């Protein structure tokens, strides 16, 4: 059974960079037609898709985050990562990593990690 | 971006009720639509994908329908475990987008 786990600092200062890693176990991060995503949820609000990276390493981002986002894949460690630069209080949210296969929704999720942007 | 509009935003219902949630896309998403259930403090759970395909292990009281821009999630007989927030999501076009959510609460 595929399992996913987010890790990273729970507190980030405004203007600094938020860095999170998702570790995947129980399956291969290079499985054909798999897409690995970051999705966030501000406290008490809805879900926002941040971006994803494919099994082949192609990345897609939400334009609403402008050029602040980078998602990368580390196949040797079975991990993928999120970097979000120049954070503000508006980036405070629970950050989830998730996986979908082509043609399907996100069937696997991490438990989520709360990141607070505050000085 | 494709806008996903869910209605209602809140729904009060009783155990045993038939419940319908609607999701409208700002342009056709060719049935590339998923429905999720989320409970407080938990990650969303995939219920339905490709508009009407039930994810493995999801009870058959959940069903989805629709095409083009209009989609519905139906719970045929609401159970105590179903009180939660439901989200639709399109995955036809990047950026992927979610509806605003529908909270199903106890009447």
mmCIF file of C-alpha atoms in Angstrom:
data_model
loop_
_atom_site.group_PDB
_atom_site.id
_atom_site.type_symbol
_atom_site.label_atom_id
_atom_site.label_comp_id
_atom_site.label_asym_id
_atom_site.label_seq_id
_atom_site.Cartn_x
_atom_site.Cartn_y
_atom_site.Cartn_z
ATOM 1 C CA UNK A 1 0.000 0.000 0.000
ATOM 2 C CA UNK A 2 1.433 3.356 -1.040
ATOM 3 C CA UNK A 3 2.167 5.715 1.845
ATOM 4 C CA UNK A 4 3.199 9.354 1.734
ATOM 5 C CA UNK A 5 4.630 11.525 4.494
ATOM 6 C CA UNK A 6 5.350 15.251 4.491
ATOM 7 C CA UNK A 7 8.266 16.677 6.439
ATOM 8 C CA UNK A 8 9.752 20.119 6.973
ATOM 9 C CA UNK A 9 9.705 23.149 9.264
ATOM 10 C CA UNK A 10 6.383 24.117 10.794
ATOM 11 C CA UNK A 11 7.347 27.773 11.089
ATOM 12 C CA UNK A 12 8.773 29.996 8.374
ATOM 13 C CA UNK A 13 9.573 33.706 8.661
ATOM 14 C CA UNK A 14 7.949 36.120 6.203
ATOM 15 C CA UNK A 15 10.072 36.728 3.061
ATOM 16 C CA UNK A 16 11.912 33.418 3.585
ATOM 17 C CA UNK A 17 11.554 30.133 1.669
ATOM 18 C CA UNK A 18 9.205 27.326 2.656
ATOM 19 C CA UNK A 19 10.733 23.899 1.963
ATOM 20 C CA UNK A 20 8.849 20.629 2.322
ATOM 21 C CA UNK A 21 9.638 17.050 1.343
ATOM 22 C CA UNK A 22 7.262 14.172 0.699
ATOM 23 C CA UNK A 23 8.647 10.673 1.213
ATOM 24 C CA UNK A 24 6.930 7.900 -0.707
ATOM 25 C CA UNK A 25 6.960 4.281 0.433
ATOM 26 C CA UNK A 26 5.229 1.125 -0.689
ATOM 27 C CA UNK A 27 5.522 2.016 -4.350
ATOM 28 C CA UNK A 28 7.776 3.565 -6.963
ATOM 29 C CA UNK A 29 7.918 7.306 -7.532
ATOM 30 C CA UNK A 30 8.665 6.573 -11.204
ATOM 31 C CA UNK A 31 5.534 4.503 -11.790
ATOM 32 C CA UNK A 32 4.317 5.211 -15.324
ATOM 33 C CA UNK A 33 1.530 7.813 -15.522
ATOM 34 C CA UNK A 34 1.841 8.896 -11.884
ATOM 35 C CA UNK A 35 1.655 12.558 -10.915
ATOM 36 C CA UNK A 36 2.939 13.845 -7.575
ATOM 37 C CA UNK A 37 1.340 16.992 -6.246
ATOM 38 C CA UNK A 38 1.384 19.581 -3.515
ATOM 39 C CA UNK A 39 -1.996 20.857 -2.345
ATOM 40 C CA UNK A 40 -2.607 23.274 0.483
ATOM 41 C CA UNK A 41 -5.479 24.327 2.704
ATOM 42 C CA UNK A 42 -5.444 27.563 4.722
ATOM 43 C CA UNK A 43 -7.066 27.179 8.144
ATOM 44 C CA UNK A 44 -10.841 26.962 7.793
ATOM 45 C CA UNK A 45 -10.710 27.322 3.993
ATOM 46 C CA UNK A 46 -10.800 25.185 0.864
ATOM 47 C CA UNK A 47 -8.193 23.278 -1.109
ATOM 48 C CA UNK A 48 -5.696 24.905 -3.461
ATOM 49 C CA UNK A 49 -3.607 22.962 -5.976
ATOM 50 C CA UNK A 50 -0.036 24.271 -5.879
ATOM 51 C CA UNK A 51 1.505 22.140 -8.610
ATOM 52 C CA UNK A 52 2.708 18.699 -9.545
ATOM 53 C CA UNK A 53 5.552 16.765 -11.094
ATOM 54 C CA UNK A 54 5.161 13.758 -13.329
ATOM 55 C CA UNK A 55 6.850 10.387 -13.071
ATOM 56 C CA UNK A 56 9.129 11.612 -15.879
ATOM 57 C CA UNK A 57 10.058 14.850 -14.133
ATOM 58 C CA UNK A 58 7.814 17.365 -15.928
ATOM 59 C CA UNK A 59 6.490 20.033 -13.547
ATOM 60 C CA UNK A 60 3.254 22.047 -13.713
ATOM 61 C CA UNK A 61 2.510 24.978 -11.425
ATOM 62 C CA UNK A 62 -0.420 27.132 -10.399
ATOM 63 C CA UNK A 63 0.059 30.566 -12.029
ATOM 64 C CA UNK A 64 -1.565 32.184 -8.965
ATOM 65 C CA UNK A 65 1.690 31.540 -7.133
ATOM 66 C CA UNK A 66 3.601 33.268 -9.926
ATOM 67 C CA UNK A 67 7.174 32.091 -10.131
ATOM 68 C CA UNK A 68 7.557 31.400 -6.402
ATOM 69 C CA UNK A 69 7.091 27.634 -6.674
ATOM 70 C CA UNK A 70 9.495 24.865 -7.572
ATOM 71 C CA UNK A 71 8.694 21.146 -7.331
ATOM 72 C CA UNK A 72 11.434 18.587 -7.826
ATOM 73 C CA UNK A 73 11.801 14.820 -7.831
ATOM 74 C CA UNK A 74 14.561 12.783 -6.149
ATOM 75 C CA UNK A 75 14.129 9.247 -7.430
ATOM 76 C CA UNK A 76 17.122 7.935 -5.472
ATOM 77 C CA UNK A 77 15.406 8.825 -2.207
ATOM 78 C CA UNK A 78 11.838 8.211 -3.388
ATOM 79 C CA UNK A 79 10.996 11.807 -2.504
ATOM 80 C CA UNK A 80 9.623 14.920 -4.112
ATOM 81 C CA UNK A 81 9.961 18.411 -2.753
ATOM 82 C CA UNK A 82 8.298 21.815 -2.669
ATOM 83 C CA UNK A 83 10.019 25.172 -2.437
ATOM 84 C CA UNK A 84 7.937 28.321 -2.074
ATOM 85 C CA UNK A 85 9.889 31.561 -1.939
ATOM 86 C CA UNK A 86 9.060 34.951 -0.400
ATOM 87 C CA UNK A 87 6.365 33.605 1.902
ATOM 88 C CA UNK A 88 3.786 35.827 3.557
ATOM 89 C CA UNK A 89 1.092 35.206 6.145
ATOM 90 C CA UNK A 90 -1.201 34.211 3.261
ATOM 91 C CA UNK A 91 0.930 31.083 2.750
ATOM 92 C CA UNK A 92 0.001 29.755 6.197
ATOM 93 C CA UNK A 93 -1.774 26.471 5.519
ATOM 94 C CA UNK A 94 -1.795 22.732 5.911
ATOM 95 C CA UNK A 95 0.323 21.403 3.053
ATOM 96 C CA UNK A 96 -0.510 17.991 1.629
ATOM 97 C CA UNK A 97 1.406 15.833 -0.790
ATOM 98 C CA UNK A 98 -0.727 13.602 -2.979
ATOM 99 C CA UNK A 99 -0.551 11.240 -5.950
ATOM 100 C CA UNK A 100 -2.844 10.579 -8.851
ATOM 101 C CA UNK A 101 -2.632 8.349 -11.870
ATOM 102 C CA UNK A 102 -3.513 9.621 -15.339
ATOM 103 C CA UNK A 103 -7.277 9.705 -15.696
ATOM 104 C CA UNK A 104 -7.935 9.536 -11.981
ATOM 105 C CA UNK A 105 -8.180 11.853 -8.984
ATOM 106 C CA UNK A 106 -5.767 12.032 -6.068
ATOM 107 C CA UNK A 107 -6.149 8.633 -4.473
ATOM 108 C CA UNK A 108 -3.178 8.832 -2.110
ATOM 109 C CA UNK A 109 -2.462 11.637 0.335
ATOM 110 C CA UNK A 110 -0.026 12.401 3.094
ATOM 111 C CA UNK A 111 -1.457 13.304 6.491
ATOM 112 C CA UNK A 112 -0.652 16.988 5.925
ATOM 113 C CA UNK A 113 1.684 19.341 7.736
ATOM 114 C CA UNK A 114 0.822 22.785 9.092
ATOM 115 C CA UNK A 115 3.213 25.522 8.028
ATOM 116 C CA UNK A 116 2.850 28.906 9.666
ATOM 117 C CA UNK A 117 4.434 31.997 8.146
ATOM 118 C CA UNK A 118 5.158 34.306 11.048
ATOM 119 C CA UNK A 119 8.006 36.231 12.598
ATOM 120 C CA UNK B 1 -8.089 28.888 -15.149
ATOM 121 C CA UNK B 2 -11.228 26.730 -15.024
ATOM 122 C CA UNK B 3 -13.506 27.900 -12.210
ATOM 123 C CA UNK B 4 -15.392 25.220 -10.284
ATOM 124 C CA UNK B 5 -18.570 26.372 -8.561
ATOM 125 C CA UNK B 6 -20.133 24.075 -5.993
ATOM 126 C CA UNK B 7 -23.605 24.386 -4.545
ATOM 127 C CA UNK B 8 -24.855 24.529 -1.951
ATOM 128 C CA UNK B 9 -22.003 25.645 0.292
ATOM 129 C CA UNK B 10 -23.780 24.149 3.306
ATOM 130 C CA UNK B 11 -26.406 21.446 3.417
ATOM 131 C CA UNK B 12 -28.394 20.338 6.464
ATOM 132 C CA UNK B 13 -29.709 16.797 6.254
ATOM 133 C CA UNK B 14 -30.818 13.849 8.364
ATOM 134 C CA UNK B 15 -29.637 10.255 8.422
ATOM 135 C CA UNK B 16 -31.382 8.397 5.622
ATOM 136 C CA UNK B 17 -31.856 11.467 3.411
ATOM 137 C CA UNK B 18 -30.917 11.517 -0.251
ATOM 138 C CA UNK B 19 -28.366 14.274 -0.781
ATOM 139 C CA UNK B 20 -27.230 15.908 -4.014
ATOM 140 C CA UNK B 21 -24.310 18.289 -4.466
ATOM 141 C CA UNK B 22 -23.721 20.132 -7.726
ATOM 142 C CA UNK B 23 -20.485 21.263 -9.313
ATOM 143 C CA UNK B 24 -20.367 23.528 -12.358
ATOM 144 C CA UNK B 25 -17.238 24.131 -14.418
ATOM 145 C CA UNK B 26 -16.619 27.405 -16.270
ATOM 146 C CA UNK B 27 -15.852 25.378 -19.427
ATOM 147 C CA UNK B 28 -16.106 21.770 -20.476
ATOM 148 C CA UNK B 29 -13.900 19.367 -18.543
ATOM 149 C CA UNK B 30 -14.898 16.300 -20.552
ATOM 150 C CA UNK B 31 -15.795 14.260 -17.424
ATOM 151 C CA UNK B 32 -12.337 14.678 -15.896
ATOM 152 C CA UNK B 33 -13.868 15.371 -12.517
ATOM 153 C CA UNK B 34 -13.211 13.925 -9.074
ATOM 154 C CA UNK B 35 -15.137 14.131 -5.813
ATOM 155 C CA UNK B 36 -13.507 14.063 -2.379
ATOM 156 C CA UNK B 37 -14.752 13.778 1.189
ATOM 157 C CA UNK B 38 -12.847 15.550 3.946
ATOM 158 C CA UNK B 39 -13.335 15.280 7.695
ATOM 159 C CA UNK B 40 -11.857 17.762 10.186
ATOM 160 C CA UNK B 41 -8.117 17.343 10.658
ATOM 161 C CA UNK B 42 -7.851 14.705 7.930
ATOM 162 C CA UNK B 43 -6.655 14.592 4.366
ATOM 163 C CA UNK B 44 -9.306 14.454 1.652
ATOM 164 C CA UNK B 45 -10.431 11.020 0.528
ATOM 165 C CA UNK B 46 -11.118 10.256 -3.129
ATOM 166 C CA UNK B 47 -14.690 9.051 -3.666
ATOM 167 C CA UNK B 48 -15.274 9.267 -7.412
ATOM 168 C CA UNK B 49 -13.153 9.956 -10.493
ATOM 169 C CA UNK B 50 -13.908 10.446 -14.148
ATOM 170 C CA UNK B 51 -17.243 11.910 -13.018
ATOM 171 C CA UNK B 52 -18.924 8.590 -12.221
ATOM 172 C CA UNK B 53 -16.366 5.884 -11.403
ATOM 173 C CA UNK B 54 -16.445 4.808 -7.774
ATOM 174 C CA UNK B 55 -13.032 4.538 -6.142
ATOM 175 C CA UNK B 56 -12.277 1.099 -4.735
ATOM 176 C CA UNK B 57 -13.657 0.612 -1.226
ATOM 177 C CA UNK B 58 -16.121 3.532 -1.386
ATOM 178 C CA UNK B 59 -19.695 2.562 -0.414
ATOM 179 C CA UNK B 60 -22.151 2.218 -3.263
ATOM 180 C CA UNK B 61 -24.500 4.824 -1.734
ATOM 181 C CA UNK B 62 -22.144 7.377 -3.331
ATOM 182 C CA UNK B 63 -22.615 8.035 -7.015
ATOM 183 C CA UNK B 64 -21.560 10.648 -9.509
ATOM 184 C CA UNK B 65 -22.955 11.813 -12.806
ATOM 185 C CA UNK B 66 -22.652 14.565 -15.352
ATOM 186 C CA UNK B 67 -20.722 15.655 -18.397
ATOM 187 C CA UNK B 68 -19.455 18.803 -20.045
ATOM 188 C CA UNK B 69 -19.800 21.509 -17.404
ATOM 189 C CA UNK B 70 -22.418 20.123 -14.970
ATOM 190 C CA UNK B 71 -21.768 17.373 -12.427
ATOM 191 C CA UNK B 72 -23.492 15.964 -9.373
ATOM 192 C CA UNK B 73 -22.527 13.859 -6.383
ATOM 193 C CA UNK B 74 -25.393 11.926 -4.834
ATOM 194 C CA UNK B 75 -25.521 10.106 -1.521
ATOM 195 C CA UNK B 76 -28.533 7.823 -1.752
ATOM 196 C CA UNK B 77 -29.085 7.363 1.992
ATOM 197 C CA UNK B 78 -27.002 9.574 4.265
ATOM 198 C CA UNK B 79 -25.173 7.726 7.025
ATOM 199 C CA UNK B 80 -23.678 9.146 10.244
ATOM 200 C CA UNK B 81 -20.172 8.704 8.811
ATOM 201 C CA UNK B 82 -21.059 10.890 5.811
ATOM 202 C CA UNK B 83 -21.256 14.186 7.688
ATOM 203 C CA UNK B 84 -18.213 15.941 6.241
ATOM 204 C CA UNK B 85 -17.141 18.484 3.638
ATOM 205 C CA UNK B 86 -17.177 17.477 -0.034
ATOM 206 C CA UNK B 87 -15.054 18.962 -2.813
ATOM 207 C CA UNK B 88 -15.115 18.574 -6.558
ATOM 208 C CA UNK B 89 -11.942 18.931 -8.629
ATOM 209 C CA UNK B 90 -11.317 19.158 -12.338
ATOM 210 C CA UNK B 91 -8.220 17.530 -13.779
ATOM 211 C CA UNK B 92 -8.787 18.272 -17.450
ATOM 212 C CA UNK B 93 -6.603 21.386 -17.620
ATOM 213 C CA UNK B 94 -3.726 22.832 -15.632
ATOM 214 C CA UNK B 95 -3.885 24.424 -13.151
ATOM 215 C CA UNK B 96 -6.092 21.797 -11.545
ATOM 216 C CA UNK B 97 -8.849 23.497 -9.571
ATOM 217 C CA UNK B 98 -11.197 22.623 -6.737
ATOM 218 C CA UNK B 99 -14.697 23.729 -5.959
ATOM 219 C CA UNK B 100 -15.232 25.752 -2.808
ATOM 220 C CA UNK B 101 -16.636 22.808 -0.858
ATOM 221 C CA UNK B 102 -20.008 21.708 0.498
ATOM 222 C CA UNK B 103 -20.361 21.070 4.202
ATOM 223 C CA UNK B 104 -22.958 18.410 4.971
ATOM 224 C CA UNK B 105 -24.174 18.948 8.501
ATOM 225 C CA UNK B 106 -26.638 17.221 10.769
ATOM 226 C CA UNK B 107 -30.137 18.684 10.622
#
